[in-house]
């Protein structure tokens, strides 16, 4: 996990050096979004979770908080972000302070597998569960943080066809993703934890294009980035973006959006 993210904070700090102290969300995008398809992905989550200004929302695996800030600003609701890695959690708090959203957006450093106190109207989790193979504990903790009837929304990796050993190795070593379910098993794990009314959407073609575009845009700006951030950091990004683009283009790795409710 740490290996996957160790270059992200130095890059973010380097980019922040050119930005004013007081930040808008637009200044930060896409720097503070570690999921795919930017704010469009969050807009869809807001719709499917039926978020209102009164909703109490939990963002599981909040990264540096881009999702939580956007959601709170767009809808006006309070959002709590839970983030495992202390440095990312601290950065999430700093960026939130600098965007003037600290009243509505809070971050807790912790592991979803250990649970958190409090109950929420809904949670979302964008590209986080691929890092967590302990699905039974994961989804029972995810159920415990929801009020009865509360809603959830997930974006995640899945296997569409069996991953070959090379793909499994790349996922484990470069993406900190040790194993992945197929969609029916995923749904079953959620049901076993008490979730129901589950719907899902296969977003593999969308993500195949998006990760390819991300790679090409980074390659296009690589000379600029090399001068600013140094060769090692840029090479880490290129390797990671290339590996993910290759994995998706192989057709065995897929992307899914899933949403539903905790049954009363
Ligand atoms: C790909 S990033 C996505 C971040 C964020 N959801 C976003 O869209 O920008 C995955 C995040 O999940 C966090 N994470 C992984 N396992 C976690 C766990 N067990 N509990 C809480 N956070 C976790 C990682 O530290 C990382 O910040």
Short mmCIF file of C-alpha atoms and ligand atoms in Angstrom, two decimals:
data_model
loop_
_atom_site.label_atom_id
_atom_site.label_comp_id
_atom_site.label_asym_id
_atom_site.label_seq_id
_atom_site.Cartn_x
_atom_site.Cartn_y
_atom_site.Cartn_z
CA UNK A 1 0.00 0.00 0.00
CA UNK A 2 2.62 2.50 1.10
CA UNK A 3 4.71 1.65 -1.95
CA UNK A 4 1.86 2.51 -4.25
CA UNK A 5 1.37 5.95 -2.78
CA UNK A 6 4.83 6.99 -1.72
CA UNK A 7 5.31 9.21 -4.79
CA UNK A 8 1.90 10.84 -4.69
CA UNK A 9 2.48 13.20 -1.77
CA UNK A 10 5.79 14.63 -3.05
CA UNK A 11 4.13 15.22 -6.42
CA UNK A 12 1.14 16.90 -4.81
CA UNK A 13 3.41 19.07 -2.63
CA UNK A 14 5.39 20.09 -5.73
CA UNK A 15 2.21 21.10 -7.54
CA UNK A 16 0.86 22.92 -4.47
CA UNK A 17 3.97 25.09 -4.41
CA UNK A 18 2.60 26.95 -7.46
CA UNK A 19 -0.87 27.46 -6.01
CA UNK A 20 -2.14 30.22 -3.69
CA UNK A 21 -2.59 29.59 0.05
CA UNK A 22 -6.36 29.90 -0.27
CA UNK A 23 -7.50 27.15 -2.66
CA UNK A 24 -10.64 26.48 -4.68
CA UNK A 25 -11.71 22.93 -5.49
CA UNK A 26 -10.98 23.69 -9.12
CA UNK A 27 -7.35 24.53 -8.24
CA UNK A 28 -6.95 21.04 -6.78
CA UNK A 29 -8.63 18.93 -9.45
CA UNK A 30 -7.51 16.42 -10.57
CA UNK A 31 -4.63 16.45 -8.07
CA UNK A 32 -6.80 15.38 -5.14
CA UNK A 33 -8.87 12.68 -6.91
CA UNK A 34 -7.35 9.19 -6.88
CA UNK A 35 -10.37 7.57 -8.54
CA UNK A 36 -11.37 7.55 -12.21
CA UNK A 37 -13.53 10.02 -14.18
CA UNK A 38 -13.15 12.93 -11.73
CA UNK A 39 -16.22 14.77 -10.49
CA UNK A 40 -18.54 12.92 -12.91
CA UNK A 41 -18.00 9.80 -10.78
CA UNK A 42 -18.98 11.69 -7.62
CA UNK A 43 -22.02 13.28 -9.30
CA UNK A 44 -23.28 9.79 -10.09
CA UNK A 45 -22.66 8.64 -6.51
CA UNK A 46 -24.59 11.65 -5.17
CA UNK A 47 -27.54 10.76 -7.39
CA UNK A 48 -27.53 7.04 -6.57
CA UNK A 49 -27.11 7.65 -2.83
CA UNK A 50 -29.91 10.26 -2.94
CA UNK A 51 -27.74 12.64 -0.91
CA UNK A 52 -29.50 15.71 0.55
CA UNK A 53 -28.03 18.63 2.53
CA UNK A 54 -29.11 16.79 5.72
CA UNK A 55 -27.40 13.48 4.85
CA UNK A 56 -24.45 12.40 6.99
CA UNK A 57 -21.98 10.82 4.59
CA UNK A 58 -18.92 8.63 5.18
CA UNK A 59 -16.21 8.42 2.50
CA UNK A 60 -14.30 5.19 3.13
CA UNK A 61 -10.66 5.39 2.00
CA UNK A 62 -10.76 9.14 1.49
CA UNK A 63 -7.21 9.61 0.16
CA UNK A 64 -6.40 13.34 0.30
CA UNK A 65 -10.08 14.18 0.51
CA UNK A 66 -11.05 15.35 -2.99
CA UNK A 67 -14.26 13.31 -3.03
CA UNK A 68 -15.36 14.45 0.45
CA UNK A 69 -14.74 18.13 -0.31
CA UNK A 70 -16.54 18.04 -3.66
CA UNK A 71 -19.54 16.23 -2.19
CA UNK A 72 -19.81 18.61 0.77
CA UNK A 73 -19.50 21.67 -1.42
CA UNK A 74 -21.92 20.49 -4.12
CA UNK A 75 -24.66 19.25 -1.82
CA UNK A 76 -23.95 21.16 1.40
CA UNK A 77 -24.01 18.04 3.60
CA UNK A 78 -21.52 17.03 6.31
CA UNK A 79 -18.94 14.46 5.18
CA UNK A 80 -16.52 12.36 7.22
CA UNK A 81 -13.56 10.85 5.42
CA UNK A 82 -11.85 7.74 6.82
CA UNK A 83 -8.28 7.26 5.64
CA UNK A 84 -5.80 4.56 6.60
CA UNK A 85 -2.55 6.37 5.86
CA UNK A 86 -1.65 9.12 8.36
CA UNK A 87 0.22 11.32 5.84
CA UNK A 88 -2.69 11.27 3.39
CA UNK A 89 -5.17 11.92 6.18
CA UNK A 90 -3.13 14.89 7.38
CA UNK A 91 -2.92 16.29 3.86
CA UNK A 92 -6.70 15.81 3.50
CA UNK A 93 -7.20 18.00 6.58
CA UNK A 94 -4.73 20.66 5.38
CA UNK A 95 -6.31 20.94 1.93
CA UNK A 96 -9.78 21.12 3.48
CA UNK A 97 -8.65 23.97 5.73
CA UNK A 98 -7.21 25.80 2.72
CA UNK A 99 -10.47 25.44 0.80
CA UNK A 100 -12.51 26.76 3.76
CA UNK A 101 -14.55 23.57 4.09
CA UNK A 102 -13.40 22.39 7.53
CA UNK A 103 -16.77 23.10 9.14
CA UNK A 104 -18.45 20.48 7.00
CA UNK A 105 -15.65 18.03 6.15
CA UNK A 106 -13.72 16.05 8.77
CA UNK A 107 -11.19 13.25 8.45
CA UNK A 108 -10.47 10.33 10.74
CA UNK A 109 -7.28 8.33 10.42
CA UNK A 110 -8.05 4.64 10.75
CA UNK A 111 -8.66 1.25 9.18
CA UNK A 112 -12.20 0.37 8.06
CA UNK A 113 -11.43 -3.24 9.08
CA UNK A 114 -11.32 -2.02 12.69
CA UNK A 115 -14.56 -0.06 12.32
CA UNK A 116 -15.38 3.46 13.48
CA UNK A 117 -17.91 4.84 15.90
CA UNK A 118 -20.94 6.65 14.53
CA UNK A 119 -23.72 5.87 12.10
CA UNK A 120 -24.24 7.46 8.72
CA UNK A 121 -27.08 7.82 6.23
CA UNK A 122 -24.80 6.62 3.45
CA UNK A 123 -21.24 5.72 2.63
CA UNK A 124 -19.29 5.69 -0.58
CA UNK A 125 -15.94 4.15 -1.39
CA UNK A 126 -14.14 4.86 -4.65
CA UNK A 127 -11.29 2.52 -5.64
CA UNK A 128 -10.46 1.39 -2.11
CA UNK A 129 -11.79 -2.13 -1.59
CA UNK A 130 -9.41 -3.56 -4.21
CA UNK A 131 -6.76 -3.10 -1.49
CA UNK A 132 -8.76 -5.08 1.10
CA UNK A 133 -9.08 -8.84 0.59
CA UNK A 134 -10.78 -9.47 3.98
CA UNK A 135 -14.27 -8.97 2.54
CA UNK A 136 -16.20 -10.56 5.40
CA UNK A 137 -14.78 -8.22 8.04
CA UNK A 138 -14.84 -5.31 5.59
CA UNK A 139 -18.53 -5.54 4.75
CA UNK A 140 -19.63 -6.30 8.31
CA UNK A 141 -17.84 -3.08 9.42
CA UNK A 142 -19.38 -1.25 6.45
CA UNK A 143 -22.82 -2.45 7.59
CA UNK A 144 -22.16 -1.39 11.20
CA UNK A 145 -21.56 2.26 10.21
CA UNK A 146 -24.91 2.61 8.40
CA UNK A 147 -28.30 3.50 9.83
CA UNK A 148 -30.98 0.91 8.91
CA UNK A 149 -31.99 1.46 5.30
CA UNK A 150 -28.81 3.47 4.72
CA UNK A 151 -27.31 3.48 1.24
CA UNK A 152 -23.89 2.55 -0.13
CA UNK A 153 -22.02 3.21 -3.37
CA UNK A 154 -18.82 1.44 -4.46
CA UNK A 155 -16.42 1.80 -7.39
CA UNK A 156 -13.96 -1.06 -7.55
CA UNK A 157 -11.89 -3.49 -9.56
CA UNK A 158 -13.23 -6.99 -10.30
CA UNK A 159 -12.16 -10.00 -12.30
CA UNK A 160 -14.18 -10.37 -15.49
CA UNK A 161 -12.19 -13.39 -16.66
CA UNK A 162 -9.50 -15.23 -14.69
CA UNK A 163 -6.43 -13.03 -14.27
CA UNK A 164 -3.24 -14.64 -15.50
CA UNK A 165 -0.20 -14.98 -13.18
CA UNK A 166 1.52 -11.95 -14.73
CA UNK A 167 -1.55 -9.79 -14.18
CA UNK A 168 -1.91 -11.09 -10.64
CA UNK A 169 1.73 -10.20 -9.97
CA UNK A 170 1.37 -6.67 -11.37
CA UNK A 171 -1.80 -6.08 -9.38
CA UNK A 172 -0.19 -7.32 -6.17
CA UNK A 173 3.13 -5.51 -6.57
CA UNK A 174 2.20 -2.27 -8.30
CA UNK A 175 -1.41 -1.72 -7.28
CA UNK A 176 -1.38 -3.27 -3.78
CA UNK A 177 -4.27 -5.45 -4.87
CA UNK A 178 -3.65 -9.01 -3.65
CA UNK A 179 -6.86 -10.65 -4.93
CA UNK A 180 -10.11 -9.76 -6.64
CA UNK A 181 -13.60 -11.29 -6.74
CA UNK A 182 -15.81 -11.87 -9.77
CA UNK A 183 -19.03 -9.82 -9.78
CA UNK A 184 -21.41 -12.57 -8.50
CA UNK A 185 -19.12 -13.30 -5.52
CA UNK A 186 -18.86 -9.57 -4.82
CA UNK A 187 -22.62 -9.28 -4.69
CA UNK A 188 -22.85 -12.35 -2.46
CA UNK A 189 -20.33 -10.90 0.02
CA UNK A 190 -22.46 -7.76 0.29
CA UNK A 191 -25.66 -9.76 0.76
CA UNK A 192 -24.05 -11.89 3.47
CA UNK A 193 -23.30 -8.67 5.40
CA UNK A 194 -26.96 -7.60 5.24
CA UNK A 195 -27.02 -5.40 2.14
CA UNK A 196 -29.81 -5.70 -0.41
CA UNK A 197 -31.49 -4.02 -3.42
CA UNK A 198 -28.05 -4.30 -5.00
CA UNK A 199 -27.56 -2.94 -8.50
CA UNK A 200 -24.36 -2.88 -10.47
CA UNK A 201 -22.90 -1.52 -13.68
CA UNK A 202 -19.91 -2.81 -15.59
CA UNK A 203 -17.81 0.28 -16.36
CA UNK A 204 -14.83 -1.54 -17.87
CA UNK A 205 -14.96 0.12 -21.34
CA UNK A 206 -15.23 3.58 -19.73
CA UNK A 207 -12.28 2.90 -17.45
CA UNK A 208 -10.21 1.31 -20.24
CA UNK A 209 -10.43 4.60 -22.14
CA UNK A 210 -9.96 6.75 -19.07
CA UNK A 211 -6.76 5.06 -17.82
CA UNK A 212 -5.35 5.17 -21.36
CA UNK A 213 -6.09 8.91 -21.60
CA UNK A 214 -4.52 9.46 -18.19
CA UNK A 215 -1.33 7.78 -19.35
CA UNK A 216 -1.22 9.77 -22.61
CA UNK A 217 -1.83 13.09 -20.86
CA UNK A 218 0.95 12.38 -18.38
CA UNK A 219 3.33 11.32 -21.16
CA UNK A 220 2.51 14.52 -23.03
CA UNK A 221 3.53 16.66 -20.04
CA UNK A 222 6.42 14.48 -18.89
CA UNK A 223 9.24 16.90 -19.78
CA UNK A 224 7.56 19.64 -17.79
CA UNK A 225 7.07 17.23 -14.87
CA UNK A 226 10.67 15.95 -15.08
CA UNK A 227 12.01 19.47 -14.66
CA UNK A 228 9.70 20.16 -11.77
CA UNK A 229 9.64 16.84 -9.89
CA UNK A 230 12.74 14.96 -11.06
CA UNK A 231 13.14 11.79 -13.14
CA UNK A 232 12.46 9.24 -10.40
CA UNK A 233 9.07 10.59 -9.45
CA UNK A 234 7.98 10.94 -13.06
CA UNK A 235 9.18 7.42 -13.87
CA UNK A 236 7.17 6.03 -10.93
CA UNK A 237 4.04 7.66 -12.29
CA UNK A 238 4.71 6.49 -15.84
CA UNK A 239 5.28 2.90 -14.67
CA UNK A 240 2.11 2.91 -12.61
CA UNK A 241 -0.12 4.51 -15.24
CA UNK A 242 1.28 2.20 -17.94
CA UNK A 243 0.76 -0.91 -15.78
CA UNK A 244 -2.88 0.01 -15.05
CA UNK A 245 -3.60 0.84 -18.70
CA UNK A 246 -2.11 -2.53 -19.75
CA UNK A 247 -4.12 -4.40 -17.13
CA UNK A 248 -7.39 -2.89 -18.31
CA UNK A 249 -6.64 -3.33 -21.99
CA UNK A 250 -5.99 -7.05 -21.34
CA UNK A 251 -9.73 -7.56 -20.76
CA UNK A 252 -9.50 -9.78 -17.68
CA UNK A 253 -9.53 -6.89 -15.20
CA UNK A 254 -12.79 -4.99 -15.01
CA UNK A 255 -14.37 -2.04 -13.25
CA UNK A 256 -17.69 -2.02 -11.48
CA UNK A 257 -20.02 0.40 -9.78
CA UNK A 258 -22.31 -1.14 -7.15
CA UNK A 259 -24.96 0.45 -5.01
CA UNK A 260 -27.75 -0.63 -2.70
CA UNK A 261 -29.05 -0.42 0.85
CA UNK A 262 -28.61 -1.96 4.26
CA UNK A 263 -31.73 -4.04 4.76
CA UNK A 264 -33.67 -3.10 7.92
C1 LIG B 1 -6.95 4.69 -4.88
S1 LIG B 1 -7.04 5.58 -3.37
C2 LIG B 1 -8.64 6.31 -3.54
C3 LIG B 1 -8.78 7.51 -2.64
C4 LIG B 1 -10.12 8.23 -2.74
N1 LIG B 1 -11.25 7.31 -2.56
C5 LIG B 1 -10.27 8.97 -4.02
O1 LIG B 1 -11.11 8.59 -4.79
O2 LIG B 1 -9.52 9.93 -4.25
C6 LIG B 1 -7.34 4.30 -2.14
C7 LIG B 1 -7.29 4.84 -0.70
O3 LIG B 1 -7.85 3.86 0.19
C8 LIG B 1 -7.11 3.92 1.40
N2 LIG B 1 -7.32 2.64 2.12
C9 LIG B 1 -6.87 1.41 1.75
N3 LIG B 1 -7.20 0.48 2.66
C10 LIG B 1 -7.89 1.14 3.63
C11 LIG B 1 -8.49 0.71 4.85
N4 LIG B 1 -8.40 -0.56 5.26
N5 LIG B 1 -9.14 1.62 5.62
C12 LIG B 1 -9.19 2.93 5.22
N6 LIG B 1 -8.62 3.39 4.07
C13 LIG B 1 -7.99 2.51 3.28
C14 LIG B 1 -5.68 4.12 0.91
O4 LIG B 1 -4.83 4.53 1.93
C15 LIG B 1 -5.89 5.14 -0.20
O5 LIG B 1 -5.83 6.45 0.27
#
